[in-house]
mmCIF file of C-alpha atoms in Angstrom:
data_model
loop_
_atom_site.group_PDB
_atom_site.id
_atom_site.type_symbol
_atom_site.label_atom_id
_atom_site.label_comp_id
_atom_site.label_asym_id
_atom_site.label_seq_id
_atom_site.Cartn_x
_atom_site.Cartn_y
_atom_site.Cartn_z
ATOM 1 C CA MET A 533 88.420 217.017 -59.248
ATOM 2 C CA SER A 534 90.415 219.423 -57.125
ATOM 3 C CA PRO A 535 93.844 218.426 -55.742
ATOM 4 C CA TYR A 536 92.427 218.479 -52.207
ATOM 5 C CA ALA A 537 89.626 216.096 -53.163
ATOM 6 C CA ILE A 538 92.180 213.767 -54.716
ATOM 7 C CA ILE A 539 94.246 213.859 -51.505
ATOM 8 C CA LEU A 540 91.179 213.007 -49.431
ATOM 9 C CA LEU A 541 90.176 210.135 -51.728
ATOM 10 C CA ILE A 542 93.641 208.583 -51.782
ATOM 11 C CA SER A 543 93.956 208.899 -48.005
ATOM 12 C CA LEU A 544 90.640 207.165 -47.399
ATOM 13 C CA ILE A 545 91.579 204.312 -49.728
ATOM 14 C CA MET A 546 94.883 203.828 -47.920
ATOM 15 C CA LEU A 547 93.276 204.070 -44.510
ATOM 16 C CA PHE A 548 90.727 201.330 -45.097
ATOM 17 C CA SER A 549 92.679 199.054 -47.431
ATOM 18 C CA GLY A 550 94.162 196.931 -44.619
ATOM 19 C CA THR A 551 93.315 193.263 -44.689
ATOM 20 C CA ALA A 552 90.994 192.017 -41.945
ATOM 21 C CA THR A 553 92.411 188.935 -40.215
ATOM 22 C CA ALA A 554 90.817 186.035 -38.383
ATOM 23 C CA THR A 555 90.959 186.206 -34.611
ATOM 24 C CA THR A 556 92.225 183.161 -32.716
ATOM 25 C CA ILE A 557 92.978 182.515 -29.042
ATOM 26 C CA THR A 558 94.639 179.209 -28.191
ATOM 27 C CA SER A 559 96.448 177.208 -25.526
ATOM 28 C CA THR A 560 98.794 174.570 -26.958
ATOM 29 C CA PHE A 561 100.414 173.654 -23.625
ATOM 30 C CA ASP A 562 103.724 173.183 -25.408
ATOM 31 C CA THR A 563 105.831 174.482 -22.511
ATOM 32 C CA ASN A 564 103.570 174.958 -19.465
ATOM 33 C CA LEU A 565 99.985 175.119 -18.176
ATOM 34 C CA GLU A 566 99.572 178.656 -19.569
ATOM 35 C CA GLY A 567 97.636 179.878 -16.537
ATOM 36 C CA TRP A 568 94.912 177.207 -16.533
ATOM 37 C CA THR A 569 93.529 176.169 -13.140
ATOM 38 C CA THR A 570 91.215 173.517 -11.693
ATOM 39 C CA ASN A 571 88.516 173.173 -9.054
ATOM 40 C CA PRO A 572 89.173 171.170 -5.849
ATOM 41 C CA GLN A 573 87.708 168.029 -7.428
ATOM 42 C CA GLY A 574 90.829 167.651 -9.567
ATOM 43 C CA THR A 575 94.549 168.309 -9.746
ATOM 44 C CA ILE A 576 96.358 169.413 -12.875
ATOM 45 C CA ALA A 577 99.884 168.934 -14.151
ATOM 46 C CA PHE A 578 101.869 169.879 -17.227
ATOM 47 C CA VAL A 579 103.097 166.880 -19.208
ATOM 48 C CA SER A 580 105.902 167.849 -21.575
ATOM 49 C CA THR A 581 105.579 165.006 -24.106
ATOM 50 C CA ASP A 582 102.954 162.823 -25.763
ATOM 51 C CA GLY A 583 100.564 165.707 -26.432
ATOM 52 C CA ASN A 584 99.007 166.469 -29.806
ATOM 53 C CA PRO A 585 101.814 167.318 -30.365
ATOM 54 C CA GLY A 586 104.247 168.518 -27.670
ATOM 55 C CA GLY A 587 103.034 169.039 -24.130
ATOM 56 C CA TYR A 588 99.519 168.925 -22.702
ATOM 57 C CA LEU A 589 97.484 169.567 -19.564
ATOM 58 C CA GLU A 590 96.544 166.476 -17.564
ATOM 59 C CA GLU A 591 93.843 166.530 -14.899
ATOM 60 C CA THR A 592 93.572 163.789 -12.272
ATOM 61 C CA ASP A 593 90.345 163.104 -10.385
ATOM 62 C CA ALA A 594 90.891 163.961 -6.716
ATOM 63 C CA SER A 595 87.416 163.600 -5.225
ATOM 64 C CA SER A 596 84.602 161.080 -4.977
ATOM 65 C CA THR A 597 82.047 163.910 -5.161
ATOM 66 C CA GLY A 598 81.418 166.584 -7.770
ATOM 67 C CA ASN A 599 82.916 166.915 -11.232
ATOM 68 C CA MET A 600 86.475 168.006 -11.891
ATOM 69 C CA HIS A 601 86.853 170.824 -14.380
ATOM 70 C CA VAL A 602 89.527 173.131 -15.772
ATOM 71 C CA THR A 603 89.237 176.922 -15.950
ATOM 72 C CA ALA A 604 90.647 179.031 -18.777
ATOM 73 C CA PRO A 605 93.101 181.900 -18.118
ATOM 74 C CA ALA A 606 92.470 185.616 -18.648
ATOM 75 C CA LYS A 607 93.467 185.678 -22.324
ATOM 76 C CA PHE A 608 90.252 183.819 -23.185
ATOM 77 C CA LEU A 609 88.005 186.242 -21.306
ATOM 78 C CA GLY A 610 86.327 189.563 -22.137
ATOM 79 C CA ASP A 611 84.314 190.302 -25.269
ATOM 80 C CA LEU A 612 83.848 187.053 -27.223
ATOM 81 C CA THR A 613 80.948 188.128 -29.420
ATOM 82 C CA TRP A 614 83.284 187.744 -32.414
ATOM 83 C CA ALA A 615 83.854 184.025 -31.702
ATOM 84 C CA THR A 616 82.235 181.431 -33.982
ATOM 85 C CA ASN A 617 83.712 178.093 -32.913
ATOM 86 C CA LEU A 618 85.623 176.345 -30.142
ATOM 87 C CA SER A 619 87.913 173.379 -30.643
ATOM 88 C CA VAL A 620 89.774 171.153 -28.160
ATOM 89 C CA ASP A 621 91.722 167.879 -28.220
ATOM 90 C CA ILE A 622 90.931 165.429 -25.399
ATOM 91 C CA ARG A 623 91.948 161.927 -24.378
ATOM 92 C CA VAL A 624 91.372 159.752 -21.304
ATOM 93 C CA SER A 625 93.939 157.432 -19.760
ATOM 94 C CA ALA A 626 91.496 154.497 -19.691
ATOM 95 C CA THR A 627 88.081 153.820 -21.205
ATOM 96 C CA PRO A 628 85.463 154.785 -18.584
ATOM 97 C CA GLY A 629 83.292 152.017 -17.186
ATOM 98 C CA SER A 630 80.403 154.471 -16.867
ATOM 99 C CA VAL A 631 80.584 157.866 -18.576
ATOM 100 C CA THR A 632 79.674 160.915 -16.498
ATOM 101 C CA ALA A 633 76.746 162.777 -18.064
ATOM 102 C CA ALA A 634 78.432 166.137 -17.463
ATOM 103 C CA PHE A 635 81.629 165.172 -19.315
ATOM 104 C CA GLY A 636 82.454 167.838 -21.882
ATOM 105 C CA THR A 637 80.134 170.518 -20.508
ATOM 106 C CA LEU A 638 81.498 173.909 -21.525
ATOM 107 C CA THR A 639 80.333 176.965 -19.566
ATOM 108 C CA PHE A 640 80.792 180.678 -20.206
ATOM 109 C CA LEU A 641 79.965 182.961 -17.283
ATOM 110 C CA ASN A 642 79.804 186.613 -16.356
ATOM 111 C CA SER A 643 78.538 188.340 -13.242
ATOM 112 C CA ALA A 644 74.936 188.271 -14.472
ATOM 113 C CA ALA A 645 74.438 184.864 -16.073
ATOM 114 C CA ALA A 646 75.958 181.633 -17.333
ATOM 115 C CA LEU A 647 75.745 179.764 -20.630
ATOM 116 C CA SER A 648 76.441 176.037 -20.860
ATOM 117 C CA VAL A 649 76.699 173.700 -23.816
ATOM 118 C CA ALA A 650 77.593 170.008 -23.903
ATOM 119 C CA VAL A 651 80.447 169.566 -26.356
ATOM 120 C CA ASP A 652 79.672 166.393 -28.295
ATOM 121 C CA LEU A 653 82.445 164.184 -26.917
ATOM 122 C CA GLY A 654 80.668 160.873 -27.394
ATOM 123 C CA THR A 655 82.468 157.948 -25.740
ATOM 124 C CA PRO A 656 85.751 159.283 -24.284
ATOM 125 C CA SER A 657 88.700 157.995 -26.280
ATOM 126 C CA THR A 658 92.138 156.863 -25.134
ATOM 127 C CA VAL A 659 93.700 158.491 -28.215
ATOM 128 C CA TRP A 660 93.786 162.210 -28.924
ATOM 129 C CA THR A 661 90.466 163.195 -30.468
ATOM 130 C CA ASN A 662 89.382 166.624 -31.639
ATOM 131 C CA TYR A 663 86.010 167.975 -30.550
ATOM 132 C CA SER A 664 84.359 171.249 -31.467
ATOM 133 C CA THR A 665 81.211 173.266 -30.976
ATOM 134 C CA ALA A 666 79.703 176.312 -32.609
ATOM 135 C CA LEU A 667 79.586 179.419 -30.467
ATOM 136 C CA ASN A 668 76.228 181.049 -31.074
ATOM 137 C CA ALA A 669 72.835 181.428 -29.434
ATOM 138 C CA ALA A 670 71.393 178.332 -31.112
ATOM 139 C CA ALA A 671 74.206 176.077 -29.844
ATOM 140 C CA PHE A 672 73.494 177.157 -26.266
ATOM 141 C CA GLY A 673 69.717 177.080 -26.687
ATOM 142 C CA VAL A 674 69.205 180.691 -25.609
ATOM 143 C CA SER A 675 67.991 183.924 -27.168
ATOM 144 C CA ALA A 676 70.356 186.153 -29.104
ATOM 145 C CA ALA A 677 69.981 188.811 -26.405
ATOM 146 C CA THR A 678 70.942 186.412 -23.598
ATOM 147 C CA TYR A 679 73.871 185.049 -25.584
ATOM 148 C CA SER A 680 75.182 188.532 -26.350
ATOM 149 C CA ALA A 681 74.773 189.653 -22.730
ATOM 150 C CA VAL A 682 77.112 186.904 -21.524
ATOM 151 C CA MET A 683 79.569 186.735 -24.421
ATOM 152 C CA SER A 684 80.135 190.486 -24.479
ATOM 153 C CA ASN A 685 81.834 190.250 -21.072
ATOM 154 C CA VAL A 686 82.939 186.711 -20.246
ATOM 155 C CA THR A 687 84.547 186.457 -16.809
ATOM 156 C CA SER A 688 85.075 182.674 -16.632
ATOM 157 C CA ILE A 689 85.210 179.640 -18.933
ATOM 158 C CA THR A 690 85.110 176.106 -17.539
ATOM 159 C CA LEU A 691 85.239 172.664 -19.159
ATOM 160 C CA ILE A 692 84.192 169.570 -17.198
ATOM 161 C CA LEU A 693 86.662 166.693 -17.685
ATOM 162 C CA GLU A 694 85.065 164.221 -15.268
ATOM 163 C CA ALA A 695 84.676 161.235 -17.600
ATOM 164 C CA ASP A 696 84.406 158.094 -15.461
ATOM 165 C CA ARG A 697 81.563 158.082 -12.943
ATOM 166 C CA ASN A 698 83.081 155.225 -10.938
ATOM 167 C CA SER A 699 86.784 156.113 -10.895
ATOM 168 C CA ASP A 700 88.294 158.596 -8.459
ATOM 169 C CA THR A 701 91.797 158.393 -9.911
ATOM 170 C CA GLU A 702 91.126 158.829 -13.638
ATOM 171 C CA LYS A 703 93.380 161.053 -15.733
ATOM 172 C CA VAL A 704 92.145 163.193 -18.624
ATOM 173 C CA GLY A 705 94.343 165.235 -20.942
ATOM 174 C CA ILE A 706 93.451 168.311 -23.011
ATOM 175 C CA ASP A 707 95.456 170.053 -25.722
ATOM 176 C CA ASN A 708 95.001 172.808 -28.312
ATOM 177 C CA PHE A 709 92.060 174.550 -26.642
ATOM 178 C CA THR A 710 91.137 177.157 -29.259
ATOM 179 C CA ILE A 711 88.488 179.827 -29.751
ATOM 180 C CA PHE A 712 88.395 181.179 -33.272
ATOM 181 C CA GLY A 713 86.337 183.189 -35.740
ATOM 182 C CA GLY A 714 85.427 186.760 -36.518
ATOM 183 C CA THR A 715 87.747 189.428 -37.830
ATOM 184 C CA SER A 716 89.896 192.114 -36.340
ATOM 185 C CA VAL A 717 89.614 195.767 -37.382
ATOM 186 C CA PRO A 718 92.457 196.668 -39.771
ATOM 187 C CA GLU A 719 94.999 199.119 -38.410
ATOM 188 C CA PRO A 720 95.861 202.057 -40.676
ATOM 189 C CA SER A 721 99.364 201.745 -42.062
ATOM 190 C CA PRO A 722 101.962 204.424 -41.266
ATOM 191 C CA PHE A 723 101.970 205.283 -44.993
ATOM 192 C CA ALA A 724 98.239 205.986 -44.880
ATOM 193 C CA LEU A 725 98.765 208.464 -42.083
ATOM 194 C CA VAL A 726 101.769 210.226 -43.689
ATOM 195 C CA ALA A 727 100.503 210.240 -47.286
ATOM 196 C CA PRO A 728 98.088 213.180 -46.918
ATOM 197 C CA VAL A 729 100.860 215.419 -45.583
ATOM 198 C CA VAL A 730 103.217 214.452 -48.408
ATOM 199 C CA LEU A 731 100.582 214.952 -51.086
ATOM 200 C CA LEU A 732 99.519 218.282 -49.645
ATOM 201 C CA GLY A 733 103.143 219.427 -49.762
ATOM 202 C CA LEU A 734 103.362 218.493 -53.439
ATOM 203 C CA VAL A 735 100.177 220.417 -54.237
ATOM 204 C CA ILE A 736 101.428 223.520 -52.435
ATOM 205 C CA ARG A 737 104.801 223.294 -54.199
ATOM 206 C CA LYS A 738 103.079 222.946 -57.561
ATOM 207 C CA ALA A 739 100.895 225.938 -56.840
ATOM 208 C CA ALA A 740 103.932 227.999 -55.842
ATOM 209 C CA VAL A 741 105.733 227.127 -59.073
ATOM 210 C CA ARG A 742 102.716 228.220 -61.119
ATOM 211 C CA ALA A 743 102.586 231.528 -59.229
#
């Protein structure tokens, strides 16, 4: 094998030998609301203690009509085709007398369409409880093409926290809202980019000595 072929082989190995890492986007609400917002049916506040752990976001029902929901900030938006799961911790301040059917509905939207899935929250709990859902076409009950069309350019994510159908003052907390899965493309290391130049210099020097 020629010296130049060896240089090329070594360079390619270095370039693609980076370790792919899992991608995760999360809001822990440890110090603030992290850009989350709500619709007019609710009001939100940052609570600095008693989260799971640390701080958390608390939404209070502010309307006798409609369902209060929270909306995720920009860091959760864009291309989410890499995502495989979503996880969130939720608790209610009091056990609902009558659970709202929409409680836990998670919706991903873009300008063309919307995807909704009911996160399996069961009976809302007064202690922090973790809930999760798969993020794929089957979970949303749509075709792969429809799922990809929305998740490739997500412009809004909402989660309905309206738990008690008969209470207009209920409080619901969320913590550790996380989207995870997929892998990121490895970045070439600086050594991988410099190595070909160094090796080429050594080959030229060796050739000059032989001459």
